[in-house]
């Protein structure tokens, strides 16, 4: 194997807590519970999406951006479901992990039912906060042909 | 964080056993092995789907309903694959957990290949039974715009 | 339950290591990092796909086949994302596990964006190698109506 085994050996507790964190966090977003969702970023957390020119910086900007999106989708009669999968966890130090995952967005409308909306790759820097995790930096990229 | 940390801290053993339970259980359903699939509900288990006026109550009704669905799909040349994801586990007491997950149904036909069929949310009350879990109450809701 | 409980009780460490293995392995494939991807098969590993008349045997054949596919997809302007889910793990002995999973392939093109490409079932025999796993035998079958 040419890959460092540290990317493979993952503590079961660590994996369980990261998977639980993502499940809970994505459901908050899709339910439109934005203040709760945003509370899982650090105060100075960043959220970069490659379709936006600048990352959102800090909980205030992150909350504002997500609130606008939620309101637009409601106005258009669109529900979304974010699925995170293929969660590749690399511990960085005692309190930080780097995670590279796939994120699929499914979209539900009255007219079309459920459909794939987009396929993205999500890179997170997570920091321990008590029994949970906070996102210090998130970068989401649309998947594109090479 | 405004969310109770108990929804975040999840025992690794618990999470592994719930994930394994769902993987095994969904594969039994999609393989049409209904008596085995139904054996993972409690004797008095309930299965409510929001498109049906009444929940199925007890293993007998659950088995009968699922058997009808399997026969209809076979008659129509349809295979299905149920994916459960974003599994948010909240321990209720020593023997019970509440789980809220996303469930996607993919449908495969000769004519159309594989396609998204529906996006739903699944709420389960699971009870410990030896090394595994039984479903005491399942509620499935079609995802819809708010 | 008519199912052997050994298919249900899964060690948390085992499950975490298998999930991490798959996440990392699938991302290597989709990134076109074929030599690294192939290094997670045993030297004499086999890879059978039911649309091919013969399995690929050994890392050399597996690498050659995957390299051709990657080059074809690049030439056609296609990116793919492989999702493995509903991972049903059955320990075979101290160093071997059998895993039966669902595998979805999503395809991304400039013209069509992201779409479901195929739904398959993946059966793996995995062997322990240090802190990770190697695939000794993989069998992928297209999902079809019964």
GROMACS .gro file of C-alpha atoms in nm:
model
  438
    1UNK     CA    1   0.000   0.000   0.000
    2UNK     CA    2   0.134   0.339  -0.092
    3UNK     CA    3  -0.112   0.515   0.135
    4UNK     CA    4  -0.013   0.608   0.486
    5UNK     CA    5  -0.185   0.363   0.717
    6UNK     CA    6  -0.284   0.653   0.944
    7UNK     CA    7  -0.554   0.741   0.693
    8UNK     CA    8  -0.697   0.393   0.738
    9UNK     CA    9  -0.678   0.312   1.106
   10UNK     CA   10  -0.963   0.498   1.265
   11UNK     CA   11  -1.065   0.480   1.625
   12UNK     CA   12  -1.421   0.346   1.650
   13UNK     CA   13  -1.526   0.616   1.899
   14UNK     CA   14  -1.394   0.887   1.670
   15UNK     CA   15  -1.573   0.748   1.365
   16UNK     CA   16  -1.901   0.704   1.554
   17UNK     CA   17  -1.891   1.060   1.684
   18UNK     CA   18  -1.814   1.209   1.342
   19UNK     CA   19  -2.088   1.008   1.170
   20UNK     CA   20  -2.339   1.105   1.438
   21UNK     CA   21  -2.234   1.469   1.409
   22UNK     CA   22  -2.290   1.474   1.033
   23UNK     CA   23  -2.627   1.297   1.055
   24UNK     CA   24  -2.754   1.543   1.311
   25UNK     CA   25  -2.605   1.846   1.138
   26UNK     CA   26  -2.743   1.770   0.791
   27UNK     CA   27  -3.091   1.708   0.929
   28UNK     CA   28  -3.085   2.049   1.102
   29UNK     CA   29  -3.000   2.215   0.769
   30UNK     CA   30  -3.271   2.035   0.572
   31UNK     CA   31  -3.527   2.114   0.844
   32UNK     CA   32  -3.440   2.484   0.807
   33UNK     CA   33  -3.322   2.507   1.169
   34UNK     CA   34  -3.042   2.743   1.071
   35UNK     CA   35  -2.941   2.894   1.408
   36UNK     CA   36  -2.894   2.544   1.553
   37UNK     CA   37  -2.717   2.429   1.237
   38UNK     CA   38  -2.484   2.732   1.242
   39UNK     CA   39  -2.404   2.675   1.613
   40UNK     CA   40  -2.194   2.376   1.500
   41UNK     CA   41  -1.946   2.605   1.325
   42UNK     CA   42  -1.681   2.772   1.542
   43UNK     CA   43  -1.744   3.143   1.604
   44UNK     CA   44  -1.480   3.223   1.341
   45UNK     CA   45  -1.564   2.925   1.119
   46UNK     CA   46  -1.550   2.952   0.741
   47UNK     CA   47  -1.774   2.800   0.473
   48UNK     CA   48  -1.644   2.812   0.118
   49UNK     CA   49  -1.845   2.695  -0.184
   50UNK     CA   50  -1.669   2.705  -0.517
   51UNK     CA   51  -1.969   2.862  -0.690
   52UNK     CA   52  -1.940   3.166  -0.459
   53UNK     CA   53  -1.659   3.419  -0.504
   54UNK     CA   54  -1.585   3.452  -0.130
   55UNK     CA   55  -1.622   3.216   0.167
   56UNK     CA   56  -1.869   3.305   0.441
   57UNK     CA   57  -1.661   3.401   0.746
   58UNK     CA   58  -1.793   3.362   1.100
   59UNK     CA   59  -2.125   3.235   1.233
   60UNK     CA   60  -2.301   3.560   1.144
   61UNK     CA   61  -2.228   3.540   0.772
   62UNK     CA   62  -2.285   3.164   0.766
   63UNK     CA   63  -2.624   3.203   0.933
   64UNK     CA   64  -2.726   3.488   0.701
   65UNK     CA   65  -2.632   3.298   0.385
   66UNK     CA   66  -2.807   2.978   0.486
   67UNK     CA   67  -3.117   3.167   0.599
   68UNK     CA   68  -3.144   3.333   0.257
   69UNK     CA   69  -3.113   2.996   0.083
   70UNK     CA   70  -3.377   2.836   0.305
   71UNK     CA   71  -3.619   3.123   0.235
   72UNK     CA   72  -3.560   3.108  -0.140
   73UNK     CA   73  -3.619   2.733  -0.150
   74UNK     CA   74  -3.940   2.766   0.052
   75UNK     CA   75  -4.058   3.036  -0.185
   76UNK     CA   76  -3.994   2.805  -0.479
   77UNK     CA   77  -4.161   2.500  -0.320
   78UNK     CA   78  -3.836   2.304  -0.296
   79UNK     CA   79  -3.723   2.069  -0.019
   80UNK     CA   80  -3.367   1.937  -0.008
   81UNK     CA   81  -3.196   1.642   0.152
   82UNK     CA   82  -2.819   1.647   0.200
   83UNK     CA   83  -2.648   1.308   0.213
   84UNK     CA   84  -2.288   1.287   0.326
   85UNK     CA   85  -2.108   0.962   0.254
   86UNK     CA   86  -1.776   0.791   0.187
   87UNK     CA   87  -1.652   0.975   0.497
   88UNK     CA   88  -1.272   0.957   0.494
   89UNK     CA   89  -1.141   1.067   0.834
   90UNK     CA   90  -0.780   1.168   0.899
   91UNK     CA   91  -0.693   1.265   1.257
   92UNK     CA   92  -0.470   1.574   1.256
   93UNK     CA   93  -0.395   1.614   1.627
   94UNK     CA   94  -0.564   1.543   1.962
   95UNK     CA   95  -0.848   1.785   1.899
   96UNK     CA   96  -0.867   1.820   1.519
   97UNK     CA   97  -0.966   1.589   1.236
   98UNK     CA   98  -0.974   1.646   0.861
   99UNK     CA   99  -1.262   1.479   0.678
  100UNK     CA  100  -1.312   1.441   0.305
  101UNK     CA  101  -1.660   1.322   0.208
  102UNK     CA  102  -1.897   1.302  -0.082
  103UNK     CA  103  -2.214   1.510  -0.047
  104UNK     CA  104  -2.518   1.452  -0.263
  105UNK     CA  105  -2.809   1.692  -0.268
  106UNK     CA  106  -3.151   1.550  -0.348
  107UNK     CA  107  -3.430   1.790  -0.432
  108UNK     CA  108  -3.802   1.732  -0.384
  109UNK     CA  109  -4.076   1.932  -0.557
  110UNK     CA  110  -4.448   1.866  -0.603
  111UNK     CA  111  -4.404   1.863  -0.981
  112UNK     CA  112  -4.100   1.636  -1.014
  113UNK     CA  113  -4.087   1.436  -0.692
  114UNK     CA  114  -3.735   1.345  -0.575
  115UNK     CA  115  -3.430   1.387  -0.797
  116UNK     CA  116  -3.053   1.421  -0.774
  117UNK     CA  117  -2.968   1.790  -0.763
  118UNK     CA  118  -2.590   1.792  -0.736
  119UNK     CA  119  -2.284   1.589  -0.645
  120UNK     CA  120  -2.014   1.762  -0.444
  121UNK     CA  121  -1.704   1.691  -0.241
  122UNK     CA  122  -1.688   1.831   0.112
  123UNK     CA  123  -1.365   1.892   0.302
  124UNK     CA  124  -1.401   1.976   0.669
  125UNK     CA  125  -1.167   2.068   0.948
  126UNK     CA  126  -1.345   1.963   1.267
  127UNK     CA  127  -1.242   2.055   1.621
  128UNK     CA  128  -1.352   1.880   1.938
  129UNK     CA  129  -1.592   2.072   2.158
  130UNK     CA  130  -1.695   1.868   2.461
  131UNK     CA  131  -1.868   1.554   2.337
  132UNK     CA  132  -1.925   1.689   1.988
  133UNK     CA  133  -1.751   1.858   1.697
  134UNK     CA  134  -1.747   2.207   1.555
  135UNK     CA  135  -1.659   2.295   1.195
  136UNK     CA  136  -1.366   2.535   1.174
  137UNK     CA  137  -1.341   2.529   0.795
  138UNK     CA  138  -1.567   2.374   0.531
  139UNK     CA  139  -1.493   2.371   0.158
  140UNK     CA  140  -1.753   2.236  -0.084
  141UNK     CA  141  -1.668   2.176  -0.449
  142UNK     CA  142  -1.903   2.078  -0.730
  143UNK     CA  143  -1.793   1.750  -0.886
  144UNK     CA  144  -1.685   1.805  -1.245
  145UNK     CA  145  -1.527   1.597  -1.520
  146UNK     CA  146  -1.145   1.610  -1.504
  147UNK     CA  147  -2.463   2.479   2.082
  148UNK     CA  148  -2.832   2.491   2.149
  149UNK     CA  149  -2.869   2.119   2.095
  150UNK     CA  150  -2.852   1.879   2.386
  151UNK     CA  151  -2.515   1.710   2.368
  152UNK     CA  152  -2.683   1.375   2.440
  153UNK     CA  153  -2.800   1.371   2.079
  154UNK     CA  154  -2.436   1.393   1.972
  155UNK     CA  155  -2.243   1.166   2.203
  156UNK     CA  156  -2.303   0.816   2.074
  157UNK     CA  157  -2.143   0.503   2.202
  158UNK     CA  158  -1.942   0.339   1.923
  159UNK     CA  159  -2.082  -0.009   1.997
  160UNK     CA  160  -2.435   0.127   1.982
  161UNK     CA  161  -2.379   0.303   1.653
  162UNK     CA  162  -2.209   0.000   1.496
  163UNK     CA  163  -2.493  -0.230   1.598
  164UNK     CA  164  -2.762   0.005   1.467
  165UNK     CA  165  -2.582   0.057   1.134
  166UNK     CA  166  -2.532  -0.318   1.093
  167UNK     CA  167  -2.895  -0.381   1.180
  168UNK     CA  168  -3.019  -0.140   0.913
  169UNK     CA  169  -2.782  -0.274   0.645
  170UNK     CA  170  -2.896  -0.630   0.706
  171UNK     CA  171  -3.262  -0.539   0.740
  172UNK     CA  172  -3.285  -0.332   0.421
  173UNK     CA  173  -3.113  -0.602   0.219
  174UNK     CA  174  -3.367  -0.859   0.341
  175UNK     CA  175  -3.650  -0.634   0.221
  176UNK     CA  176  -3.501  -0.572  -0.122
  177UNK     CA  177  -3.430  -0.944  -0.164
  178UNK     CA  178  -3.798  -1.015  -0.099
  179UNK     CA  179  -3.718  -1.221   0.213
  180UNK     CA  180  -4.023  -1.087   0.392
  181UNK     CA  181  -4.067  -1.336   0.679
  182UNK     CA  182  -3.705  -1.277   0.786
  183UNK     CA  183  -3.743  -0.903   0.737
  184UNK     CA  184  -4.063  -0.896   0.942
  185UNK     CA  185  -3.900  -1.099   1.221
  186UNK     CA  186  -3.706  -0.783   1.310
  187UNK     CA  187  -4.024  -0.606   1.418
  188UNK     CA  188  -4.153  -0.681   1.767
  189UNK     CA  189  -4.462  -0.907   1.773
  190UNK     CA  190  -4.678  -0.600   1.835
  191UNK     CA  191  -4.464  -0.367   1.619
  192UNK     CA  192  -4.622  -0.093   1.409
  193UNK     CA  193  -4.530   0.036   1.066
  194UNK     CA  194  -4.689   0.364   0.960
  195UNK     CA  195  -4.647   0.518   0.616
  196UNK     CA  196  -4.804   0.857   0.561
  197UNK     CA  197  -4.950   0.754   0.225
  198UNK     CA  198  -5.155   0.481   0.400
  199UNK     CA  199  -5.457   0.572   0.612
  200UNK     CA  200  -5.374   0.327   0.894
  201UNK     CA  201  -5.047   0.181   1.025
  202UNK     CA  202  -4.986  -0.192   0.993
  203UNK     CA  203  -5.010  -0.335   1.346
  204UNK     CA  204  -4.824  -0.653   1.446
  205UNK     CA  205  -4.598  -0.885   1.251
  206UNK     CA  206  -4.893  -1.048   1.073
  207UNK     CA  207  -5.016  -0.727   0.912
  208UNK     CA  208  -4.662  -0.605   0.843
  209UNK     CA  209  -4.576  -0.932   0.670
  210UNK     CA  210  -4.897  -0.932   0.466
  211UNK     CA  211  -4.850  -0.575   0.347
  212UNK     CA  212  -4.486  -0.619   0.249
  213UNK     CA  213  -4.560  -0.949   0.074
  214UNK     CA  214  -4.825  -0.779  -0.140
  215UNK     CA  215  -4.583  -0.502  -0.234
  216UNK     CA  216  -4.307  -0.750  -0.326
  217UNK     CA  217  -4.548  -0.947  -0.548
  218UNK     CA  218  -4.675  -0.634  -0.721
  219UNK     CA  219  -4.322  -0.511  -0.793
  220UNK     CA  220  -4.219  -0.850  -0.932
  221UNK     CA  221  -4.527  -0.850  -1.153
  222UNK     CA  222  -4.428  -0.508  -1.284
  223UNK     CA  223  -4.061  -0.596  -1.340
  224UNK     CA  224  -3.935  -0.356  -1.075
  225UNK     CA  225  -3.646  -0.403  -0.832
  226UNK     CA  226  -3.591  -0.161  -0.546
  227UNK     CA  227  -3.297  -0.068  -0.327
  228UNK     CA  228  -3.362   0.105   0.005
  229UNK     CA  229  -3.079   0.325   0.133
  230UNK     CA  230  -3.091   0.451   0.489
  231UNK     CA  231  -2.852   0.731   0.574
  232UNK     CA  232  -2.784   1.033   0.795
  233UNK     CA  233  -2.871   0.805   1.089
  234UNK     CA  234  -2.930   1.026   1.392
  235UNK     CA  235  -2.940   0.807   1.703
  236UNK     CA  236  -3.080   0.923   2.036
  237UNK     CA  237  -3.064   0.671   2.322
  238UNK     CA  238  -3.391   0.674   2.517
  239UNK     CA  239  -3.313   0.427   2.795
  240UNK     CA  240  -3.100   0.117   2.854
  241UNK     CA  241  -3.289  -0.090   2.599
  242UNK     CA  242  -3.446   0.163   2.364
  243UNK     CA  243  -3.314   0.406   2.105
  244UNK     CA  244  -3.493   0.654   1.882
  245UNK     CA  245  -3.348   0.692   1.534
  246UNK     CA  246  -3.430   0.952   1.272
  247UNK     CA  247  -3.287   0.875   0.928
  248UNK     CA  248  -3.322   0.963   0.565
  249UNK     CA  249  -3.439   0.679   0.341
  250UNK     CA  250  -3.401   0.689  -0.035
  251UNK     CA  251  -3.565   0.436  -0.260
  252UNK     CA  252  -3.395   0.359  -0.590
  253UNK     CA  253  -3.589   0.171  -0.853
  254UNK     CA  254  -3.448  -0.048  -1.128
  255UNK     CA  255  -3.638  -0.154  -1.441
  256UNK     CA  256  -3.521  -0.300  -1.771
  257UNK     CA  257  -3.657   0.001  -1.958
  258UNK     CA  258  -3.518   0.284  -1.742
  259UNK     CA  259  -3.225   0.134  -1.552
  260UNK     CA  260  -3.171   0.281  -1.204
  261UNK     CA  261  -3.346   0.597  -1.088
  262UNK     CA  262  -3.443   0.776  -0.769
  263UNK     CA  263  -3.796   0.670  -0.677
  264UNK     CA  264  -3.862   0.862  -0.355
  265UNK     CA  265  -3.703   1.045  -0.064
  266UNK     CA  266  -3.846   0.981   0.280
  267UNK     CA  267  -3.771   1.034   0.646
  268UNK     CA  268  -3.782   0.729   0.873
  269UNK     CA  269  -3.836   0.747   1.249
  270UNK     CA  270  -3.780   0.425   1.440
  271UNK     CA  271  -3.814   0.315   1.797
  272UNK     CA  272  -3.572   0.025   1.837
  273UNK     CA  273  -3.555  -0.214   2.133
  274UNK     CA  274  -3.264  -0.437   2.222
  275UNK     CA  275  -3.317  -0.809   2.166
  276UNK     CA  276  -3.005  -1.008   2.252
  277UNK     CA  277  -2.727  -0.888   2.024
  278UNK     CA  278  -2.959  -0.717   1.781
  279UNK     CA  279  -3.249  -0.475   1.757
  280UNK     CA  280  -3.619  -0.507   1.694
  281UNK     CA  281  -3.840  -0.230   1.558
  282UNK     CA  282  -4.125  -0.143   1.793
  283UNK     CA  283  -4.255   0.150   1.589
  284UNK     CA  284  -4.158   0.277   1.244
  285UNK     CA  285  -4.299   0.593   1.085
  286UNK     CA  286  -4.208   0.677   0.726
  287UNK     CA  287  -4.295   1.015   0.576
  288UNK     CA  288  -4.256   1.127   0.216
  289UNK     CA  289  -4.032   1.432   0.198
  290UNK     CA  290  -4.227   1.732   0.075
  291UNK     CA  291  -4.164   2.103   0.030
  292UNK     CA  292  -4.249   2.298   0.347
  293UNK     CA  293  -3.535  -1.397   1.433
  294UNK     CA  294  -3.451  -1.658   1.176
  295UNK     CA  295  -3.119  -1.492   1.097
  296UNK     CA  296  -2.801  -1.604   1.268
  297UNK     CA  297  -2.720  -1.338   1.524
  298UNK     CA  298  -2.356  -1.348   1.416
  299UNK     CA  299  -2.454  -1.144   1.111
  300UNK     CA  300  -2.590  -0.879   1.345
  301UNK     CA  301  -2.344  -0.844   1.627
  302UNK     CA  302  -2.056  -0.648   1.484
  303UNK     CA  303  -1.755  -0.529   1.674
  304UNK     CA  304  -1.740  -0.150   1.663
  305UNK     CA  305  -1.368  -0.147   1.578
  306UNK     CA  306  -1.428  -0.386   1.289
  307UNK     CA  307  -1.713  -0.182   1.149
  308UNK     CA  308  -1.523   0.146   1.180
  309UNK     CA  309  -1.221   0.003   1.000
  310UNK     CA  310  -1.430  -0.143   0.716
  311UNK     CA  311  -1.627   0.181   0.667
  312UNK     CA  312  -1.307   0.386   0.668
  313UNK     CA  313  -1.148   0.144   0.422
  314UNK     CA  314  -1.437   0.176   0.176
  315UNK     CA  315  -1.452   0.556   0.202
  316UNK     CA  316  -1.084   0.589   0.129
  317UNK     CA  317  -1.083   0.324  -0.141
  318UNK     CA  318  -1.377   0.463  -0.338
  319UNK     CA  319  -1.233   0.813  -0.330
  320UNK     CA  320  -0.904   0.683  -0.476
  321UNK     CA  321  -1.098   0.523  -0.764
  322UNK     CA  322  -1.302   0.833  -0.842
  323UNK     CA  323  -0.988   1.050  -0.828
  324UNK     CA  324  -0.829   0.824  -1.089
  325UNK     CA  325  -0.548   0.724  -0.851
  326UNK     CA  326  -0.550   0.369  -0.986
  327UNK     CA  327  -0.215   0.233  -0.862
  328UNK     CA  328  -0.303   0.333  -0.505
  329UNK     CA  329  -0.656   0.200  -0.548
  330UNK     CA  330  -0.528  -0.131  -0.683
  331UNK     CA  331  -0.278  -0.164  -0.397
  332UNK     CA  332  -0.577  -0.246  -0.173
  333UNK     CA  333  -0.638  -0.572  -0.358
  334UNK     CA  334  -0.423  -0.871  -0.261
  335UNK     CA  335  -0.154  -0.956  -0.517
  336UNK     CA  336  -0.373  -1.243  -0.640
  337UNK     CA  337  -0.702  -1.060  -0.583
  338UNK     CA  338  -0.994  -1.101  -0.822
  339UNK     CA  339  -1.250  -0.849  -0.945
  340UNK     CA  340  -1.556  -0.989  -1.118
  341UNK     CA  341  -1.824  -0.774  -1.279
  342UNK     CA  342  -2.123  -0.956  -1.422
  343UNK     CA  343  -2.116  -0.749  -1.743
  344UNK     CA  344  -1.765  -0.885  -1.819
  345UNK     CA  345  -1.717  -1.244  -1.936
  346UNK     CA  346  -1.411  -1.306  -1.712
  347UNK     CA  347  -1.296  -1.165  -1.379
  348UNK     CA  348  -0.976  -0.960  -1.365
  349UNK     CA  349  -0.719  -1.174  -1.184
  350UNK     CA  350  -0.429  -1.020  -0.992
  351UNK     CA  351  -0.327  -0.659  -0.935
  352UNK     CA  352  -0.181  -0.630  -1.285
  353UNK     CA  353  -0.506  -0.708  -1.465
  354UNK     CA  354  -0.711  -0.507  -1.213
  355UNK     CA  355  -0.487  -0.203  -1.260
  356UNK     CA  356  -0.495  -0.233  -1.639
  357UNK     CA  357  -0.873  -0.260  -1.655
  358UNK     CA  358  -0.938   0.031  -1.421
  359UNK     CA  359  -0.680   0.248  -1.600
  360UNK     CA  360  -0.859   0.190  -1.933
  361UNK     CA  361  -1.192   0.285  -1.777
  362UNK     CA  362  -1.051   0.602  -1.621
  363UNK     CA  363  -0.899   0.708  -1.955
  364UNK     CA  364  -1.222   0.640  -2.145
  365UNK     CA  365  -1.428   0.842  -1.896
  366UNK     CA  366  -1.183   1.134  -1.913
  367UNK     CA  367  -1.201   1.124  -2.291
  368UNK     CA  368  -1.580   1.141  -2.272
  369UNK     CA  369  -1.587   1.422  -2.013
  370UNK     CA  370  -1.743   1.203  -1.745
  371UNK     CA  371  -1.673   1.204  -1.371
  372UNK     CA  372  -1.807   0.930  -1.146
  373UNK     CA  373  -1.876   0.898  -0.777
  374UNK     CA  374  -1.908   0.552  -0.623
  375UNK     CA  375  -2.121   0.529  -0.310
  376UNK     CA  376  -2.111   0.212  -0.104
  377UNK     CA  377  -2.384   0.173   0.151
  378UNK     CA  378  -2.598  -0.067   0.352
  379UNK     CA  379  -2.273  -0.241   0.443
  380UNK     CA  380  -2.361  -0.583   0.586
  381UNK     CA  381  -2.050  -0.731   0.751
  382UNK     CA  382  -2.014  -1.099   0.839
  383UNK     CA  383  -1.687  -1.198   1.009
  384UNK     CA  384  -1.559  -1.524   0.860
  385UNK     CA  385  -1.253  -1.589   1.076
  386UNK     CA  386  -0.990  -1.390   1.268
  387UNK     CA  387  -0.850  -1.228   0.955
  388UNK     CA  388  -1.132  -1.243   0.700
  389UNK     CA  389  -1.470  -1.076   0.667
  390UNK     CA  390  -1.739  -1.110   0.403
  391UNK     CA  391  -1.923  -0.789   0.317
  392UNK     CA  392  -2.235  -0.746   0.108
  393UNK     CA  393  -2.311  -0.384   0.018
  394UNK     CA  394  -2.509  -0.172  -0.221
  395UNK     CA  395  -2.303   0.036  -0.461
  396UNK     CA  396  -2.448   0.329  -0.651
  397UNK     CA  397  -2.263   0.501  -0.929
  398UNK     CA  398  -2.339   0.868  -0.990
  399UNK     CA  399  -2.218   1.026  -1.311
  400UNK     CA  400  -2.139   1.393  -1.368
  401UNK     CA  401  -2.113   1.556  -1.710
  402UNK     CA  402  -2.115   1.922  -1.817
  403UNK     CA  403  -2.429   1.863  -2.022
  404UNK     CA  404  -2.642   1.671  -1.772
  405UNK     CA  405  -2.496   1.755  -1.431
  406UNK     CA  406  -2.522   1.473  -1.174
  407UNK     CA  407  -2.737   1.165  -1.232
  408UNK     CA  408  -2.774   0.808  -1.112
  409UNK     CA  409  -2.576   0.586  -1.348
  410UNK     CA  410  -2.627   0.238  -1.203
  411UNK     CA  411  -2.727   0.042  -0.895
  412UNK     CA  412  -2.522  -0.264  -0.810
  413UNK     CA  413  -2.459  -0.512  -0.531
  414UNK     CA  414  -2.099  -0.563  -0.421
  415UNK     CA  415  -1.976  -0.875  -0.242
  416UNK     CA  416  -1.625  -0.857  -0.099
  417UNK     CA  417  -1.395  -1.094   0.079
  418UNK     CA  418  -1.161  -0.875   0.283
  419UNK     CA  419  -0.845  -0.987   0.460
  420UNK     CA  420  -0.665  -0.803   0.737
  421UNK     CA  421  -0.334  -0.644   0.645
  422UNK     CA  422  -0.185  -0.454   0.936
  423UNK     CA  423  -0.427  -0.181   1.032
  424UNK     CA  424  -0.621  -0.199   0.709
  425UNK     CA  425  -0.794  -0.440   0.472
  426UNK     CA  426  -0.716  -0.586   0.135
  427UNK     CA  427  -0.973  -0.720  -0.109
  428UNK     CA  428  -0.914  -1.085  -0.197
  429UNK     CA  429  -1.228  -1.123  -0.408
  430UNK     CA  430  -1.483  -0.867  -0.527
  431UNK     CA  431  -1.800  -0.953  -0.719
  432UNK     CA  432  -2.019  -0.673  -0.853
  433UNK     CA  433  -2.364  -0.745  -0.994
  434UNK     CA  434  -2.597  -0.504  -1.171
  435UNK     CA  435  -2.928  -0.485  -0.984
  436UNK     CA  436  -3.207  -0.622  -1.199
  437UNK     CA  437  -3.576  -0.699  -1.157
  438UNK     CA  438  -3.630  -1.055  -1.027
   0.00000   0.00000   0.00000
